[in-house]
Short mmCIF file of C-alpha atoms and ligand atoms in Angstrom, two decimals:
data_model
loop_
_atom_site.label_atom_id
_atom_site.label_comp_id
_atom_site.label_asym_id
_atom_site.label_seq_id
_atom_site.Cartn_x
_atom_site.Cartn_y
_atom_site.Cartn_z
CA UNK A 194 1.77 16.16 6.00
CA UNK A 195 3.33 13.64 7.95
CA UNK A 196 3.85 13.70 11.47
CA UNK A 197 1.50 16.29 11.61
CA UNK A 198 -0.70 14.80 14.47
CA UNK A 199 2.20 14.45 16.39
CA UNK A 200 4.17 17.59 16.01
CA UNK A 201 0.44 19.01 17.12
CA UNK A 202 0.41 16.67 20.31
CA UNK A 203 3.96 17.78 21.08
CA UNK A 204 3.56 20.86 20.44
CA UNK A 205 0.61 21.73 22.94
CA UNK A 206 2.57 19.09 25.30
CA UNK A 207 5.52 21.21 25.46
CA UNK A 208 3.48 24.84 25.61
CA UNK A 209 3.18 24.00 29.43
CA UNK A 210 6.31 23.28 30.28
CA UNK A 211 7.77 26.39 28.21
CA UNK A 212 5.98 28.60 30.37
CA UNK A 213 7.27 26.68 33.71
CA UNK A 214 9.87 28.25 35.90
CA UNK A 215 10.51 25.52 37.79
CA UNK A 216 9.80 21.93 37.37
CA UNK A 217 8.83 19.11 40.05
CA UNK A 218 8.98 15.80 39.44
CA UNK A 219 5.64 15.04 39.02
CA UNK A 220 5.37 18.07 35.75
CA UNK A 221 8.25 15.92 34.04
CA UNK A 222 6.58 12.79 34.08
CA UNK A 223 3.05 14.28 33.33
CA UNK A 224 4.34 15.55 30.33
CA UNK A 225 5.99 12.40 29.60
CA UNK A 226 3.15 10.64 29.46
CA UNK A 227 1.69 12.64 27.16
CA UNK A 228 4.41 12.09 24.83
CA UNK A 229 4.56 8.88 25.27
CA UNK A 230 0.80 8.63 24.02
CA UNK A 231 1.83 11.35 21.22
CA UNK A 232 4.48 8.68 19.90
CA UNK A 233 2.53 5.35 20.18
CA UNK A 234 -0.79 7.10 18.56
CA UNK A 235 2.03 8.12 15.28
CA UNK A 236 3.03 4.24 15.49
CA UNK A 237 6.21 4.21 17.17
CA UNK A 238 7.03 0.52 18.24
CA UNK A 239 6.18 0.32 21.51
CA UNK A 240 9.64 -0.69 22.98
CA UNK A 241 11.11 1.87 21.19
CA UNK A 242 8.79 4.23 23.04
CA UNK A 243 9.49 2.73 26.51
CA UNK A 244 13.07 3.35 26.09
CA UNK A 245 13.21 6.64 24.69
CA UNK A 246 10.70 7.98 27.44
CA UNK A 247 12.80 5.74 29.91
CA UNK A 248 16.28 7.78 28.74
CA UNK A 249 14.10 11.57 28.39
CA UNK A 250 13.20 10.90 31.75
CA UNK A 251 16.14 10.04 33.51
CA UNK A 252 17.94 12.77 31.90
CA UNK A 253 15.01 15.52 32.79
CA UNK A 254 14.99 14.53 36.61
CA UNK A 255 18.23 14.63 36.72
CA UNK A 256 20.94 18.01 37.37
CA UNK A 257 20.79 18.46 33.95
CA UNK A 258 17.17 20.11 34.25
CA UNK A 259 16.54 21.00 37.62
CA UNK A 260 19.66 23.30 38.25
CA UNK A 261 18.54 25.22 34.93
CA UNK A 262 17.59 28.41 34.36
CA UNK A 263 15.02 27.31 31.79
CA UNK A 264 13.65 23.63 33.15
CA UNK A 265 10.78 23.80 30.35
CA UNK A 266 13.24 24.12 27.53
CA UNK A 267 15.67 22.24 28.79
CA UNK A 268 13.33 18.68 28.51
CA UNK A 269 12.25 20.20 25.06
CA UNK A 270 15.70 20.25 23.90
CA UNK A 271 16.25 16.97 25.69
CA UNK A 272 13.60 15.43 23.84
CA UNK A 273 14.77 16.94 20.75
CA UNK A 274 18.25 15.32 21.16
CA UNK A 275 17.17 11.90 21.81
CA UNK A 276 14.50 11.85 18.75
CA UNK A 277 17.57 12.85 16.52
CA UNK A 278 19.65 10.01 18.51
CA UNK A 279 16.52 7.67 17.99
CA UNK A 280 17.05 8.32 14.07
CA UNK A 281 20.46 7.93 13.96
CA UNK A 282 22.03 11.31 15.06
CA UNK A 283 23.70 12.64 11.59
CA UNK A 284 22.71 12.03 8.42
CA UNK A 285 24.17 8.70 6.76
CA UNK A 286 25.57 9.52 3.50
CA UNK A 287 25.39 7.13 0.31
CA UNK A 288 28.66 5.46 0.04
CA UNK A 289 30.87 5.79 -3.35
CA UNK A 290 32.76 2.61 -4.77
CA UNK A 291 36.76 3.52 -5.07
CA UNK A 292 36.59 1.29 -8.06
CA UNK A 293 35.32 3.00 -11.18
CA UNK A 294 31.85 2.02 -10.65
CA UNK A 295 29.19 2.45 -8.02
CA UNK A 296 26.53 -0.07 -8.09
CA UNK A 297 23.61 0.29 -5.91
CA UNK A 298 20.88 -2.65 -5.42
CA UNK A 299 17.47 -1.46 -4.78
CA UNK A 300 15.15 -3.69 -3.27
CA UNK A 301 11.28 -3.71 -1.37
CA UNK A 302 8.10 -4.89 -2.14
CA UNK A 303 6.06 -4.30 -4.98
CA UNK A 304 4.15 -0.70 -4.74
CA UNK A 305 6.66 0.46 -2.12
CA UNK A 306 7.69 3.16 -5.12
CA UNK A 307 11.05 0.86 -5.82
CA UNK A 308 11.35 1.82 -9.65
CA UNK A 309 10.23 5.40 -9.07
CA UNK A 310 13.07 6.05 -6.42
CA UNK A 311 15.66 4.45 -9.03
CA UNK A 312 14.60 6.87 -10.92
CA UNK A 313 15.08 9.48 -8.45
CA UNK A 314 18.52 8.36 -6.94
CA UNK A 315 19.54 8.32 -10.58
CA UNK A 316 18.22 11.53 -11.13
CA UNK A 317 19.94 13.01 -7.84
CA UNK A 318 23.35 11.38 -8.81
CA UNK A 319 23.57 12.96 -12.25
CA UNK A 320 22.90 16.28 -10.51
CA UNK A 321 26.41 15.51 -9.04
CA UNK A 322 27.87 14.53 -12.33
CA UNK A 323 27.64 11.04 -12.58
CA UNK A 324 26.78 9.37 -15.22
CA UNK A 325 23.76 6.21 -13.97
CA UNK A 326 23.06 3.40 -15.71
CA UNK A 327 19.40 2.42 -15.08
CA UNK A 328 19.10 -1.34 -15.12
CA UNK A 329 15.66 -3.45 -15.42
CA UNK A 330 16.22 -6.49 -13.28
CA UNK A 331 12.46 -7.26 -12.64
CA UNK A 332 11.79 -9.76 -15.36
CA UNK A 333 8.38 -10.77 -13.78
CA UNK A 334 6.70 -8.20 -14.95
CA UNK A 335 6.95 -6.59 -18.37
CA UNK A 336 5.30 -3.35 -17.40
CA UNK A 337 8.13 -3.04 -14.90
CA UNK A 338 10.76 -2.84 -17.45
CA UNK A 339 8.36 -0.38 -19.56
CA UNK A 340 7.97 1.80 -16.76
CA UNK A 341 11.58 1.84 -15.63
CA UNK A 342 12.39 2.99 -19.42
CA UNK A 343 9.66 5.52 -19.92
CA UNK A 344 11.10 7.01 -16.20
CA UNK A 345 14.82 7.10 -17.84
CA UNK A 346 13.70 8.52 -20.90
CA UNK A 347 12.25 11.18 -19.09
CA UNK A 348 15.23 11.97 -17.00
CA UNK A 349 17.75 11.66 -20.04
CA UNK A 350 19.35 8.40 -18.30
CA UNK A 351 20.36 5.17 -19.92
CA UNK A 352 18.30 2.18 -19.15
CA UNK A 353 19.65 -1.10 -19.73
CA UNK A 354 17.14 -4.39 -20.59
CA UNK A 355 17.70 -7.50 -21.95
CA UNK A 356 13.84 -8.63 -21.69
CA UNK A 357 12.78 -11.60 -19.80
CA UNK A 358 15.91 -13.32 -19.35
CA UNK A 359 17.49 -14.26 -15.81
CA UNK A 360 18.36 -11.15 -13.85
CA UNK A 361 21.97 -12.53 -12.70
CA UNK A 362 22.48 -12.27 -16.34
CA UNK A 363 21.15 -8.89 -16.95
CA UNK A 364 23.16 -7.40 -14.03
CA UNK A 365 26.69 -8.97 -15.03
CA UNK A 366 25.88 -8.05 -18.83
CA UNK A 367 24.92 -4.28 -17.36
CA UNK A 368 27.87 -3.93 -15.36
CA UNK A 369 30.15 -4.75 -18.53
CA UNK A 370 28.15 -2.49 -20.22
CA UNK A 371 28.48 0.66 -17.69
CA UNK A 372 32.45 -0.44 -18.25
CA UNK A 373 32.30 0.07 -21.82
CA UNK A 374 30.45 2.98 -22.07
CA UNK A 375 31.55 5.26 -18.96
CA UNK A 376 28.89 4.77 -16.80
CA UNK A 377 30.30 5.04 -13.44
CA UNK A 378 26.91 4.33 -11.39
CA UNK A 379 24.60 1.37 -11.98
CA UNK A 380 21.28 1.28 -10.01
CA UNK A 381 19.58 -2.12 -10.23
CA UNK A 382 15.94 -1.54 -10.37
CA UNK A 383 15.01 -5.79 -8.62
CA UNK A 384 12.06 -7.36 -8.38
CA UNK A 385 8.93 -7.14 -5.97
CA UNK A 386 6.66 -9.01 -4.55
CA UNK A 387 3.69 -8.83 -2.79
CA UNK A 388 4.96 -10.35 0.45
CA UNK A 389 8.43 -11.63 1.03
CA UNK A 390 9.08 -15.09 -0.05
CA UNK A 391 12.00 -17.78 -0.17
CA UNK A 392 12.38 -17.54 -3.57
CA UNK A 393 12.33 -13.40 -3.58
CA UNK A 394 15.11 -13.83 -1.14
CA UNK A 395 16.93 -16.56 -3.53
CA UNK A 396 17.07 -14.29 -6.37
CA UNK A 397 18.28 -11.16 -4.74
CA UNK A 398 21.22 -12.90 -3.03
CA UNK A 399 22.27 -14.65 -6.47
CA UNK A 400 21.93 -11.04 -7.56
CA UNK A 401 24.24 -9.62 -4.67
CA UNK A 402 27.07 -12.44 -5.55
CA UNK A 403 26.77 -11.46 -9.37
CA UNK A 404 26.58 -7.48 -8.47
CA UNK A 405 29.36 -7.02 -5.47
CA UNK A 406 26.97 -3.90 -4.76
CA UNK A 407 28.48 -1.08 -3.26
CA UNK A 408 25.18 -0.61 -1.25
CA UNK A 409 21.94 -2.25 -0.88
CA UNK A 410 19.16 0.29 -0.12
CA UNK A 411 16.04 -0.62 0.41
CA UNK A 412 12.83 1.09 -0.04
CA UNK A 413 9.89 0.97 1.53
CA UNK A 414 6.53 2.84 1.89
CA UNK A 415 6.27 5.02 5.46
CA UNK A 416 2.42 5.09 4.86
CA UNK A 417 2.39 1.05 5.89
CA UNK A 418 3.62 1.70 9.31
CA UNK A 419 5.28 -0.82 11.78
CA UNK A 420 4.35 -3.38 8.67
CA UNK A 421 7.80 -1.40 7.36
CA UNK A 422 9.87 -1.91 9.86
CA UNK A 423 9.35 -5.04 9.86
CA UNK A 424 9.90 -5.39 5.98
CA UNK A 425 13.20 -3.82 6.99
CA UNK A 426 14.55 -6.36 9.46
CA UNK A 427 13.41 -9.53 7.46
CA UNK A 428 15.64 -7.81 4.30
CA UNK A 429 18.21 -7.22 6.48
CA UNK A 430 18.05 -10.37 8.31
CA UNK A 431 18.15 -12.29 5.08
CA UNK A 432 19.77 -10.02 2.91
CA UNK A 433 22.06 -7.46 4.44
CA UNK A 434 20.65 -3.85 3.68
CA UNK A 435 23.34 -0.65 3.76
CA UNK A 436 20.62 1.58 3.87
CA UNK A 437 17.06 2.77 3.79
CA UNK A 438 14.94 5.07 1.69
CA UNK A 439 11.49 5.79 2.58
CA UNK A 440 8.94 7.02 0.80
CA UNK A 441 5.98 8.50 1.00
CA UNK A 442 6.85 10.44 3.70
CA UNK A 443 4.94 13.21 2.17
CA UNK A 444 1.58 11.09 2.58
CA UNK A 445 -0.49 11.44 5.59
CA UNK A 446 1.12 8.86 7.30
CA UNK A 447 1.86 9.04 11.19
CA UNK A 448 5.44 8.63 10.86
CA UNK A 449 5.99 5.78 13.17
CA UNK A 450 8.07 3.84 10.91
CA UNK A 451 10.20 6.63 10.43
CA UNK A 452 11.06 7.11 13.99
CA UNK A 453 10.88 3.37 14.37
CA UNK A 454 13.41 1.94 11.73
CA UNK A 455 16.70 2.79 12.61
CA UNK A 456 16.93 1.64 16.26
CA UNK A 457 14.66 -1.84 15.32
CA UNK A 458 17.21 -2.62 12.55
CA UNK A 459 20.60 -0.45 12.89
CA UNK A 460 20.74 0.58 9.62
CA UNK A 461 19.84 4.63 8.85
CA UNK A 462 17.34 6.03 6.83
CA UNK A 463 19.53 7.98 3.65
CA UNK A 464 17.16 9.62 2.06
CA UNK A 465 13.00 10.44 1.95
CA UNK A 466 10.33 10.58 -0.86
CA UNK A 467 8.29 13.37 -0.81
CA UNK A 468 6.39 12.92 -3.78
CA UNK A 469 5.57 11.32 -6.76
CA UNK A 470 7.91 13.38 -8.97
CA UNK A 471 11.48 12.37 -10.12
CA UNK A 472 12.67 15.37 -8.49
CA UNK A 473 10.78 15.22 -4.73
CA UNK A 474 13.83 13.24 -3.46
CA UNK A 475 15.49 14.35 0.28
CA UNK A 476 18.39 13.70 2.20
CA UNK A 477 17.49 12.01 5.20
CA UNK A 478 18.88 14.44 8.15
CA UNK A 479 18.05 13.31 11.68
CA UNK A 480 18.14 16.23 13.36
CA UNK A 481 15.64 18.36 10.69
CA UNK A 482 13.63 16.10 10.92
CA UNK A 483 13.51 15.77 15.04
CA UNK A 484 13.04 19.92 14.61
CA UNK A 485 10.35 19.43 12.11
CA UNK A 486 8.20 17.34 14.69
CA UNK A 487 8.57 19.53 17.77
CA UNK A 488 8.54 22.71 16.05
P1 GDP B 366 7.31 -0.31 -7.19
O1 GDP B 366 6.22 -1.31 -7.45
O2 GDP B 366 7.92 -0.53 -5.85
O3 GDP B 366 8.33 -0.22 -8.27
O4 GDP B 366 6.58 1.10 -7.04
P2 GDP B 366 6.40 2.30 -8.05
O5 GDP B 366 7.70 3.01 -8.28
O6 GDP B 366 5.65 1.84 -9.24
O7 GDP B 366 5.49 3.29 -7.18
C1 GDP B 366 4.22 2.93 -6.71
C2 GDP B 366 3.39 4.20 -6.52
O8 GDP B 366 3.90 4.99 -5.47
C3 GDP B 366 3.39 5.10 -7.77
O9 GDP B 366 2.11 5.61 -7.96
C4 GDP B 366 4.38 6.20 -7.40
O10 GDP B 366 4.10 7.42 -8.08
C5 GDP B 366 4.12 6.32 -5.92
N1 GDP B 366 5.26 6.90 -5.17
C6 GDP B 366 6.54 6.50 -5.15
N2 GDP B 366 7.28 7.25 -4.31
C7 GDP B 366 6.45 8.17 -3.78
C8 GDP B 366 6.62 9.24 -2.82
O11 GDP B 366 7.69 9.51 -2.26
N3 GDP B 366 5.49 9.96 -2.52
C9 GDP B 366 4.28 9.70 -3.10
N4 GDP B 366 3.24 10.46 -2.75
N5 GDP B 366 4.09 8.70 -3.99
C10 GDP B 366 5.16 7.94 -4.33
#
């Protein structure tokens, strides 16, 4: 499970310090250290790791610890506060279009689990009541557009193709389509590549001008590390991304990018993969998750 290693490293970090009566100085930044190894050995970039033990610090030797009752728990609930801070404090909701029709762009690399999580955010929506259009906007690849279509068939949603034809196309001819017959969501299932690459980038902006997209969310795989972080700040850079959704958080991955994300790019983490099923889709909540690591 992820963030395992770390939640265990916490964990025993924080036993010591439970126990404590008093603190000194010197037991806060022994224990500090320790988390700061705990954090860089899950992947946490490293300046993101210098701050945060930079802030826990300050705030444990200061009044706020040593005139309490409970030191010990005190920096644990410290700690606690600033990871939920560190991922964005409260949970970032999706954002609704007050025109009749939501349209959400996803984007990532290819094998990042894009189609599969258009699939799920469809999936989650209808759960709501909406009614999502799926829409197959990776022309490069025929099996994409198969696979998209065998995932909305199995979730009883609509997928619009049009084949191999240019995706601006596709997405104005789905939007009028979604107008016509009452779909109020359209998810835009966009290519991948292996890498990003000028004319990636070319595409999905003609695609943003032709879409007006309510959000841009864009997924990417927690098991390749820091390598997803930065994924997320050359999208955003070159794109402008609303949101994240990351996936594979159920893998055995150390979590780094996780932690990492939000305060490298400013943009939140809305929701988490959890599996390879259509239904193992999560809202991403800060604080949970900041509970789930220190236990
Ligand atoms: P795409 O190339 O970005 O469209 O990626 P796919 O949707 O084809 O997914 C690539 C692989 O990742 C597939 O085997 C998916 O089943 C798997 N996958 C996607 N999301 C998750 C997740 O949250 N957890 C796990 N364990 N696997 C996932």
């Amino acid at each position: 499970m992820v963030f395992e290693s770390l939640a265990d490293k916490l964990q025993n970090t924080f036993k010591t310090l439970r126990g404590k009566g008093k603190l000194t100085e010197a037991d806060v930044k022994a224990a500090m250290r320790e988390v700061k190894l705990a954090l860089l050995e899950a992947d946490v970039n490293f300046k993101i790791v210098k701050d945060f033990i930079q802030k826990v610090t300050d705030r444990a030797i200061g009044q706020e610890v040593m005139s309490s009752l409970t030191p010990g728990q005190q920096v644990i609930k410290i700690v606690n506060e600033e990871l939920t801070t560190l991922m964005g404090t409260t949970r970032s909701k999706l954002t609704f279009s007050s025109s009749p029709i939501s349209v959400y762009m996803m984007v990532g690399l290819q094998g990042s689990g894009k189609t599969t999580t258009c699939g799920k955010l469809g999936n989650y929506l209808k759960k709501q009541g909406k009614k999502p259009l799926l829409v197959a906007c990776d022309i490069y690849r025929p099996a994409a557009i198969k696979q998209l279509q065998v995932v909305g068939d199995s979730l009883a949603i609509p997928v619009f193709t049009m084949g191999e034809i240019s995706p601006i196309e596709i997405t104005k001819a789905a939007i009028t389509h979604a107008q016509r017959y009452g779909n109020d969501v359209v998810i835009l299932d966009t290519a991948g590549r292996l890498h990003i690459d000028e004319m990636l980038m070319n595409e999905l902006v003609d695609i943003k001008k032709a879409a007006r997209p309510t959000e841009i969310l864009l997924v990417v795989d927690a098991m390749t590390g820091q390598d997803a972080v930065n994924v997320a700040e050359s999208f955003n850079a070159q794109l402008g991304i609303d949101g994240l959704i990351m996936t594979k958080l159920d893998g055995d991955t150390r979590g780094g990018a996780a932690l990492s994300v939000r305060a490298v790019t400013g943009k939140p983490i809305k929701f988490a993969g959890v599996g390879e099923k259509l239904s193992e889709l999560e809202e991403f909540h800060p604080d949970r998750m900041a509970s789930r690591i220190l236990g």
